[in-house]
PDB file of C-alpha atoms in Angstrom:
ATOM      1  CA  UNK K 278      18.843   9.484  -8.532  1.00  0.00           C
ATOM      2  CA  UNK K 279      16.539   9.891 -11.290  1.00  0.00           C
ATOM      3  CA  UNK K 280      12.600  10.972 -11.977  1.00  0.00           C
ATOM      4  CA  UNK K 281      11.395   7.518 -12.251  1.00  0.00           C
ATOM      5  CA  UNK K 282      12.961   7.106  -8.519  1.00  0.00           C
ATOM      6  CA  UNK K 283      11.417  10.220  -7.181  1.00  0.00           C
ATOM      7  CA  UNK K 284       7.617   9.040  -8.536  1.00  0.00           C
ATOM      8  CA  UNK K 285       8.241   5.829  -6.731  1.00  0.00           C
ATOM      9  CA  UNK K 286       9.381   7.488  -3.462  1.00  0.00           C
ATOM     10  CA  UNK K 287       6.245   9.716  -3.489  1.00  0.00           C
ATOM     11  CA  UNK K 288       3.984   6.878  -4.868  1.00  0.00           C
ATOM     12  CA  UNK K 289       4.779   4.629  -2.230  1.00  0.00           C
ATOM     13  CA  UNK K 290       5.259   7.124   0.452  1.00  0.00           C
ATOM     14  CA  UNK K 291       2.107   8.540   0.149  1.00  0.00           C
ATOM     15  CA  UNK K 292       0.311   4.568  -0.043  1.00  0.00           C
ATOM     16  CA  UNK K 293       1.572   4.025   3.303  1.00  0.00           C
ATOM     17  CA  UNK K 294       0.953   7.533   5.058  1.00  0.00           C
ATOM     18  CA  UNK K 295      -2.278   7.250   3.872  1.00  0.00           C
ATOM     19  CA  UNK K 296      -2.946   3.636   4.929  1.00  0.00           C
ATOM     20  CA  UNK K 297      -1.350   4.182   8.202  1.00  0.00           C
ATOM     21  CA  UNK K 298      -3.276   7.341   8.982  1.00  0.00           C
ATOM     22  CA  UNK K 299      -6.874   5.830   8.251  1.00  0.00           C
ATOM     23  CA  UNK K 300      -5.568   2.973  11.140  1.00  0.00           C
ATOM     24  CA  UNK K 301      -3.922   5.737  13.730  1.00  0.00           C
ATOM     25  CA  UNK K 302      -6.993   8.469  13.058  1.00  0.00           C
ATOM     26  CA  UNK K 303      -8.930   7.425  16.088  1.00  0.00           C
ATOM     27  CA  UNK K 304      -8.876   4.216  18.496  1.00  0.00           C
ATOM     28  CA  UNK K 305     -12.412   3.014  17.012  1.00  0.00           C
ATOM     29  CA  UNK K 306     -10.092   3.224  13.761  1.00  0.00           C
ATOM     30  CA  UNK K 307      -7.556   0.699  15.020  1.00  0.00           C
ATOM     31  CA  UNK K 308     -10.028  -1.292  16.620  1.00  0.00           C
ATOM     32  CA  UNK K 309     -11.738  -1.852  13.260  1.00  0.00           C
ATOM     33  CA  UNK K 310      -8.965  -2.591  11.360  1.00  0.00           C
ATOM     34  CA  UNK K 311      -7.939  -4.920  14.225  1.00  0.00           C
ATOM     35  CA  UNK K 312     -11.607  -6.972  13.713  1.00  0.00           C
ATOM     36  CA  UNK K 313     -10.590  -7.825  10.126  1.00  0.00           C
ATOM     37  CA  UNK K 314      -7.432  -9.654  11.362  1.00  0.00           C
ATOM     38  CA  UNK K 315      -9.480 -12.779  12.298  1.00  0.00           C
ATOM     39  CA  UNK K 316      -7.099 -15.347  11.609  1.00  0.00           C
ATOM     40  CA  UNK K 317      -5.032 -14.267  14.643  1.00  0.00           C
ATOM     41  CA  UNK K 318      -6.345 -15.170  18.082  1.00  0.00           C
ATOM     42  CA  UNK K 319      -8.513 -11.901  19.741  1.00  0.00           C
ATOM     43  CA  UNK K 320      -5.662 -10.728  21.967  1.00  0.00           C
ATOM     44  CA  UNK K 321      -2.952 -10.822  19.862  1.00  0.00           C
ATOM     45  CA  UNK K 322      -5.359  -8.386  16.496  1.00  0.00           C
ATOM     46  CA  UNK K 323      -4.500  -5.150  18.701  1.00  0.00           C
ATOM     47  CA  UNK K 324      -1.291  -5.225  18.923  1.00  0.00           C
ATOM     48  CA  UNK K 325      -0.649  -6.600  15.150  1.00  0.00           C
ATOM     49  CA  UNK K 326      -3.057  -3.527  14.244  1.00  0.00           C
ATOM     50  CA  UNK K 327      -0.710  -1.407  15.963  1.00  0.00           C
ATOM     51  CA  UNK K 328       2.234  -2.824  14.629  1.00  0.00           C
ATOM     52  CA  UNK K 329       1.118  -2.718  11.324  1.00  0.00           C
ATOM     53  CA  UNK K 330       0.231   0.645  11.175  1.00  0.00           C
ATOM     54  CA  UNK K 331       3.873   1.506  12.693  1.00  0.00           C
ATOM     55  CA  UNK K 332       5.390  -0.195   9.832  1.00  0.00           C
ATOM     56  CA  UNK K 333       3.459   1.585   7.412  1.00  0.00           C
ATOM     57  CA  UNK K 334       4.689   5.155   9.227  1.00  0.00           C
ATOM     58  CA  UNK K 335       8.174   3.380   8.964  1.00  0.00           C
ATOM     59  CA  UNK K 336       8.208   2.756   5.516  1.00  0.00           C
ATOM     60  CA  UNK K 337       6.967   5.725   4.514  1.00  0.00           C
ATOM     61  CA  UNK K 338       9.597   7.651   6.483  1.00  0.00           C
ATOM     62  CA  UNK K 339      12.896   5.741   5.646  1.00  0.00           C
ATOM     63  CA  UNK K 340      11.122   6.050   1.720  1.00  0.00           C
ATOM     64  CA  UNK K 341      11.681   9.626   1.747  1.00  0.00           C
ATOM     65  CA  UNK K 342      15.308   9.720   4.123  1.00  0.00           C
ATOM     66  CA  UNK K 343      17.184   6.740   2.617  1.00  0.00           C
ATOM     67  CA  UNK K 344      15.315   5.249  -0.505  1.00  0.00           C
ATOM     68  CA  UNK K 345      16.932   1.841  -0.211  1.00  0.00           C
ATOM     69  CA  UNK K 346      15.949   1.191   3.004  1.00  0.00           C
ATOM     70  CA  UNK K 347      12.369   2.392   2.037  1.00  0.00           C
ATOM     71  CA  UNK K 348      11.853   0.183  -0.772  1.00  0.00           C
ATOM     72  CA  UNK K 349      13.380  -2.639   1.024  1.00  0.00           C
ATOM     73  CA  UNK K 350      10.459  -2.208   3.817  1.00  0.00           C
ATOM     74  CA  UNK K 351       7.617  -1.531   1.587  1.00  0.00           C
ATOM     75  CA  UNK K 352       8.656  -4.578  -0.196  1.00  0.00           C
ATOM     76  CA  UNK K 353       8.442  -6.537   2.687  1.00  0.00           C
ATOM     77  CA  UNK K 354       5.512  -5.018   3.733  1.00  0.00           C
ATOM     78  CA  UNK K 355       3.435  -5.636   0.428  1.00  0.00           C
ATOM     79  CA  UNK K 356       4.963  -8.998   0.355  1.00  0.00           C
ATOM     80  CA  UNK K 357       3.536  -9.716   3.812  1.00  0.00           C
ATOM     81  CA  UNK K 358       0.180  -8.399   3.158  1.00  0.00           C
ATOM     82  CA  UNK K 359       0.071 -10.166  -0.024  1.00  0.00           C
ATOM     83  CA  UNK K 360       0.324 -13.393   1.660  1.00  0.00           C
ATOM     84  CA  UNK K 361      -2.154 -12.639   4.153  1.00  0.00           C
ATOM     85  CA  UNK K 362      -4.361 -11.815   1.325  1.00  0.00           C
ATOM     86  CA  UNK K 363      -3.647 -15.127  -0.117  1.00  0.00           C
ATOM     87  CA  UNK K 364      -3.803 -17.022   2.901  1.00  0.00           C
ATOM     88  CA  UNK K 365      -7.020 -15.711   4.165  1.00  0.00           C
ATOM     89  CA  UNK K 366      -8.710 -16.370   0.482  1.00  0.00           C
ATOM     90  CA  UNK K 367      -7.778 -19.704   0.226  1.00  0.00           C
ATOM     91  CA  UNK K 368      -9.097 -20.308   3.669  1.00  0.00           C
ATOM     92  CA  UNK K 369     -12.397 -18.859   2.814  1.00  0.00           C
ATOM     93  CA  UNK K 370     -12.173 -15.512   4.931  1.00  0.00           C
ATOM     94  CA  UNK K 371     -13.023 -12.490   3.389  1.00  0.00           C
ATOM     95  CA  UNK K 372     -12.847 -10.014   5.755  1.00  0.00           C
ATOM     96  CA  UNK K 373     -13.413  -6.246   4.408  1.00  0.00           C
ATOM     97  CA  UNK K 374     -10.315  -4.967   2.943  1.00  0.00           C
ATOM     98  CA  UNK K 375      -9.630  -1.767   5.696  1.00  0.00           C
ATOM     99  CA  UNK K 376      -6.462  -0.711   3.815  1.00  0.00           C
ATOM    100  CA  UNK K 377      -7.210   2.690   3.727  1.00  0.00           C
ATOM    101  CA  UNK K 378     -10.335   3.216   5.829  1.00  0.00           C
ATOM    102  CA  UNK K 379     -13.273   1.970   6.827  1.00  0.00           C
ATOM    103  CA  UNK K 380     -14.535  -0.231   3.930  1.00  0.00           C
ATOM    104  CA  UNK K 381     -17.264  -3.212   3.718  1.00  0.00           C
ATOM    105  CA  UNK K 382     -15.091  -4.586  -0.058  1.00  0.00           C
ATOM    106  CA  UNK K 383     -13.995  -8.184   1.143  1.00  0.00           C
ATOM    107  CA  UNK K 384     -10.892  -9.304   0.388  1.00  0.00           C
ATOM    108  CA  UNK K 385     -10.459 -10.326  -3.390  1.00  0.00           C
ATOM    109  CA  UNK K 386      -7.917 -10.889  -6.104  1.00  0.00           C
ATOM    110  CA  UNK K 387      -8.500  -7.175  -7.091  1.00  0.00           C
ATOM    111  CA  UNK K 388      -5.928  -6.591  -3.588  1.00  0.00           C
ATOM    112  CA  UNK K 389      -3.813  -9.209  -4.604  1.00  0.00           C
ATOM    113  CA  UNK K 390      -3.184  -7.113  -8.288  1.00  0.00           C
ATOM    114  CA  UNK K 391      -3.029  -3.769  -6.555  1.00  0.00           C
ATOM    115  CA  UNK K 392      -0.664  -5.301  -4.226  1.00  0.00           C
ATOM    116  CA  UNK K 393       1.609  -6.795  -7.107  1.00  0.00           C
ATOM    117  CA  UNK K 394       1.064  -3.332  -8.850  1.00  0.00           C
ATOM    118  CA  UNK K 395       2.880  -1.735  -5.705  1.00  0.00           C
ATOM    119  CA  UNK K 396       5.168  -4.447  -5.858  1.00  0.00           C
ATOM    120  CA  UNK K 397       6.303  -3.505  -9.274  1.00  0.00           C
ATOM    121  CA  UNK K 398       6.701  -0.054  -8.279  1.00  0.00           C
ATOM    122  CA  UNK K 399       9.289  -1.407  -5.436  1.00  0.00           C
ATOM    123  CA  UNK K 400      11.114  -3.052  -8.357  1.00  0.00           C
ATOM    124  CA  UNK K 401      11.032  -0.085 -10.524  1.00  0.00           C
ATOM    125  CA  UNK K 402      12.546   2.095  -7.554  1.00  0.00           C
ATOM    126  CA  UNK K 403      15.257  -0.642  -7.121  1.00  0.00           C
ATOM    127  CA  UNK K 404      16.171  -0.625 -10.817  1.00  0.00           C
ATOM    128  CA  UNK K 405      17.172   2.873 -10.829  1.00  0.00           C
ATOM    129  CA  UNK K 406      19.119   2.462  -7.805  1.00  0.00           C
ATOM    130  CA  UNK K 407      20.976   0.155  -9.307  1.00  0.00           C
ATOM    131  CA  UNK K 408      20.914   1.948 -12.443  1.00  0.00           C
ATOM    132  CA  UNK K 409      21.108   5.874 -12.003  1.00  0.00           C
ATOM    133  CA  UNK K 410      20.441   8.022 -14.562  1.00  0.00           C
ATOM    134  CA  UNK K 411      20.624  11.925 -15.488  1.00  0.00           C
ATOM    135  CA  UNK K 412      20.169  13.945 -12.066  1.00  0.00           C
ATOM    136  CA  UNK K 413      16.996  15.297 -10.286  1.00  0.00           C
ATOM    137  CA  UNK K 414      16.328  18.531 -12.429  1.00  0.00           C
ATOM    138  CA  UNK K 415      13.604  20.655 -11.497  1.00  0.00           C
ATOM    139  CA  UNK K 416      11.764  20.382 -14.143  1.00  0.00           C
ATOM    140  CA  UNK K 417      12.154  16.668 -13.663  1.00  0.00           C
ATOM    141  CA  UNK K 418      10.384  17.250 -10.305  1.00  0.00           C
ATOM    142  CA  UNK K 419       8.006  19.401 -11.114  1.00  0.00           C
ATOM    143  CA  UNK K 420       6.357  16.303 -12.961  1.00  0.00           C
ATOM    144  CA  UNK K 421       7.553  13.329 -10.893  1.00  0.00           C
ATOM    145  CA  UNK K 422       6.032  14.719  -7.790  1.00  0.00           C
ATOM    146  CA  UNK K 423       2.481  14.768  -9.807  1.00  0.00           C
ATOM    147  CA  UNK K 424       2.673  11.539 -11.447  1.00  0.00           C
ATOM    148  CA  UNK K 425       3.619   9.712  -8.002  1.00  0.00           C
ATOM    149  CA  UNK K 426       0.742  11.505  -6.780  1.00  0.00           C
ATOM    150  CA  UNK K 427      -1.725  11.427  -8.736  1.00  0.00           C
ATOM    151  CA  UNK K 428      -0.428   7.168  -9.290  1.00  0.00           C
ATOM    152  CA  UNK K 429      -0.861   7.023  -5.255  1.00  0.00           C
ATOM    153  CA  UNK K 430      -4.548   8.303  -5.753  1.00  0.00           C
ATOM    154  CA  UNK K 431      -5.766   6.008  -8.244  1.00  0.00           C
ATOM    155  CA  UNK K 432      -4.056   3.035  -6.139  1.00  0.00           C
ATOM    156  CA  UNK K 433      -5.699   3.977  -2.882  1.00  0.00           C
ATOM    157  CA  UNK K 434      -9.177   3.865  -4.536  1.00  0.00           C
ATOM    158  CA  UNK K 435      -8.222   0.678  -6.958  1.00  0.00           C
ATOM    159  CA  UNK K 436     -11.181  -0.958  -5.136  1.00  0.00           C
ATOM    160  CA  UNK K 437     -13.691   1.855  -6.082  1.00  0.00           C
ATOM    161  CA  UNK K 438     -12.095   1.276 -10.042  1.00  0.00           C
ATOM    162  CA  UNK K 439     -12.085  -2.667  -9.913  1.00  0.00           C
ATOM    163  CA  UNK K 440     -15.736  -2.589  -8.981  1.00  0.00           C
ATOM    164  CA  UNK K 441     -17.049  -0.025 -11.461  1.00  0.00           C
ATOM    165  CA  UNK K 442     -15.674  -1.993 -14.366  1.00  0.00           C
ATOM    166  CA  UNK K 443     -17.127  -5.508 -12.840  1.00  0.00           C
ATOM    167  CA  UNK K 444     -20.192  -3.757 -12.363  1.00  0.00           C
ATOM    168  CA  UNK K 445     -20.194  -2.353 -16.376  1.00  0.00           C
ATOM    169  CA  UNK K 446     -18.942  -6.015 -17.531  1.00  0.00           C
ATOM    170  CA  UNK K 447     -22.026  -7.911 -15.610  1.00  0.00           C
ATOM    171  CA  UNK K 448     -19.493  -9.904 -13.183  1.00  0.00           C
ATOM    172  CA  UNK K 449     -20.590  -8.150  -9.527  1.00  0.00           C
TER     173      UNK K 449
END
């Protein structure tokens, strides 16, 4: 296992506690996630809502218990939502974007590229599965915990970023 791995794991772990906590905090919560899921028929938003937010508490589990399980759901997770995304942009729906919370940000192509950020961190965690290197020192630790962190931070409010620079360029 090596650092790189361990930022990943935390990275990732802490996108999806995060995202599945602002669904789970309260039923109004769920509910208004489930509103943004229009493309699915009113009965059926509930449930997905639900079952979304179970997957997220899934992959963040097996991430920390059994990495490549972990990175093999939050792939297929972020793939997922990714072609929602996609799907409900090029149908013209642009629901707010209630990844982590309440939020009135449509969807955009700034959640497509913060999506195929996390993505990359997926395929960084596989590479050094596949290619170990020194072991976990504590040292090691002591600034892979951080960085995953502090990574996971500036992901969850990549919205909040993406906007300030559109607004400084002119393009809002």
């Amino acid at each position: 296992m090596s650092h790189v791995l361990v930022a990943s794991q935390v990275l990732l772990a802490v996108i999806f506690v995060v995202s599945a906590f602002s669904k789970l905090r309260s039923r109004t919560a769920l509910r208004s996630f489930a509103a943004t899921l229009g493309m699915l028929p009113g009965p059926a938003r509930l449930p997905a809502a639900a079952a979304t937010a179970a997957a997220e508490v899934a992959a963040a589990a097996t991430m920390m218990v059994f990495p490549p399980i972990g990175l093999a759901v939050s792939g297929m997770l972020l793939i997922a939502f990714s072609l929602w995304i996609a799907v409900s942009l090029r149908g013209g729906r642009r629901e707010p974007c209630q990844c982590f919370g309440a939020s009135a940000t449509p969807l955009g192509p700034v959640h497509l590229i913060r999506n195929g950020l996390l993505l990359l961190v997926v395929a960084l965690g596989w590479a050094t599965l596949m290619f170990p290197g020194d072991p976990v020192t504590v040292a090691g630790l002591a600034l892979a915990v951080p960085v995953g962190l502090a990574a996971a931070a500036l992901l969850i409010i990549f919205d909040d970023i993406a906007d300030l620079f559109m607004e400084i360029s002119g393009s809002s």
